[in-house]
Amino acid sequence: IAVVALGREIARSDPRSFNVPAPAVASVMSPEAKANATLVFLAVGVWVSFTIYGWALEALTSTEFGEEGAKEKFHFEFAIIVMTAFSNALIALLVLKLLKKEPTVTGGAPHQEWMLAAFAYLGSHLLNYVSLRYIIFPLQVLVKSCKAIPVMFGEAIFDKVQITRAKVISVTMLCLGLVVFTLGKGMKEEKVELDTKMLIGLGVVLCALLCDGVYGPYQNKIKTKAHEQGHKVTGYHNMFNMNIWQGTFAMFFVLVTGELPKVVSFIERHPSVLVKLCNLGIAMSFGQVFIFQMQA
């Protein structure tokens, strides 16, 4: 609460809010310090939101609903994506139209470009959810800690970013640090046994990493190309288009695979699953706001 209150005071940029003369305010918080404070706030927001999201996701997919002898788990990945994607897109749309007053929701980029990036985005999320059928969440997080590696190669392929020695060293150190942190904090009490089931799960997560290496750099390509054409793609443009197309693709698969009536039937049998779905959606929405604001 104190951080949010401070952020509001900083955003006002009104010396009277601090009850001190204007020169003193400038010395207290320079533009560079203000930007750094905002970055730290957003980074903490991403970390907290997606930590809660991870707990909510594991609770949703690992909980056994029903009475003894008739227990079942919620394994409807496309339905999860539809719910989270459309809720995220709605929040982004409200910000773009009501707060930012943006004239277009695409940021000037073609729809087909957003569709390509969103399809890889869907693949990443879908494969992440599917992997939890085979491996525990801390192990998934451990593998996903190496996300920066495929993203680095994706940037070289799609956004023509040169891979320098310094970049390789920094990415390697980042991944090693995340792996060590995850091993030390998240898996010290978990029992991991390498078997066929785990190998399948690890293979699924590796495929998700490949999708990560596509959609992130491709978003940068979209943003760069739009900038060259005189348009500005903001973080909320990213948030809206990635989620609206991801949700559309997922809804198509829900209808084609016949998952929709199964989901409705599951909810009718176990209404308590709605609470877990709402927890997941709220955590995901907050995380998306923070992460796409960082990209802005």
Phi, psi and omega in degrees: 000320180295321179295317179297318179298318178296319179299321179294319179295320180295318182297329180292330181053037181250113182305328182293339179296332181263353177063033177224162179299155183303316180301324181294324179296317180299323180286333180287317185221098177283164178303321179294318178294323178297317179296319179295320179295320178296318180298317179297317179300315180293320180297317177296321178298318177298313182298313181293314184297314183281340170293314177295321177300318178298316177298316182295321180294315179295322178297321181291315187273341183257344180290136176263117182266148177106177181274165181302132181093347179222034181281147179211154181253157179272099180239065178236080188296318181296323179295320177299315181296318179302312183297311183290321183294313182290327177292321177295318180296322179297316179297316179297320179296318179298318179294315182298319187268324185267323183261313183273340181056040180289137181287335181223149181269351181266350183071016180088358180271147180295149180299323183294332177292315177296324181296318179298313180295320183291329179293320175292324176299316177298316180300319179297311181294317181298313182293326175298315180294317181296323182298333181290351172287339189243333182228162179282158184299316179302325178291322177298316179298322179300313180293319181291347176297341180268017183303328183297336182290305177296330177296321179299315179289326177296322177297323179291325182280312189267323185252006176056037177273129182287134178272106180266166178297320179298322179295316180298316181296316182294319179294318179298314180295321178299311182296318179297319179297317179294321179296314180297317179298316181295318179296322183284329186253319192265340189235012185292338179248006181264141176263123182243124180236122182284108178221186182299318180300316180292321180298321177296315179299318179295322177296321179295318179294322178296323175295324176297323178296323177297320176296322176300324180288351179260306191289324180296303178298328180292327174298319178297321178297316179300315182295318180295314181296320179295321179297321179295334179266008177088014179253161178235117178263114181269174178299326181283334170297315176303310184300315182293308186291320178297321184278323182293322179283323176299315179297323179295314178298316181296321178297322177301314180291326177299318182286319183291319183277353181076024182284332185302307179297330178293320179294315179300317179296321179296317180295322178296323179284326185226078182301337182296343179293337180297324179297316180292324177295319178294318177302316180297314182296319180294314180298319180296318182296315178298317179299319179295318178301313181296313187288322180283334175292327177294328181283344185292000000 
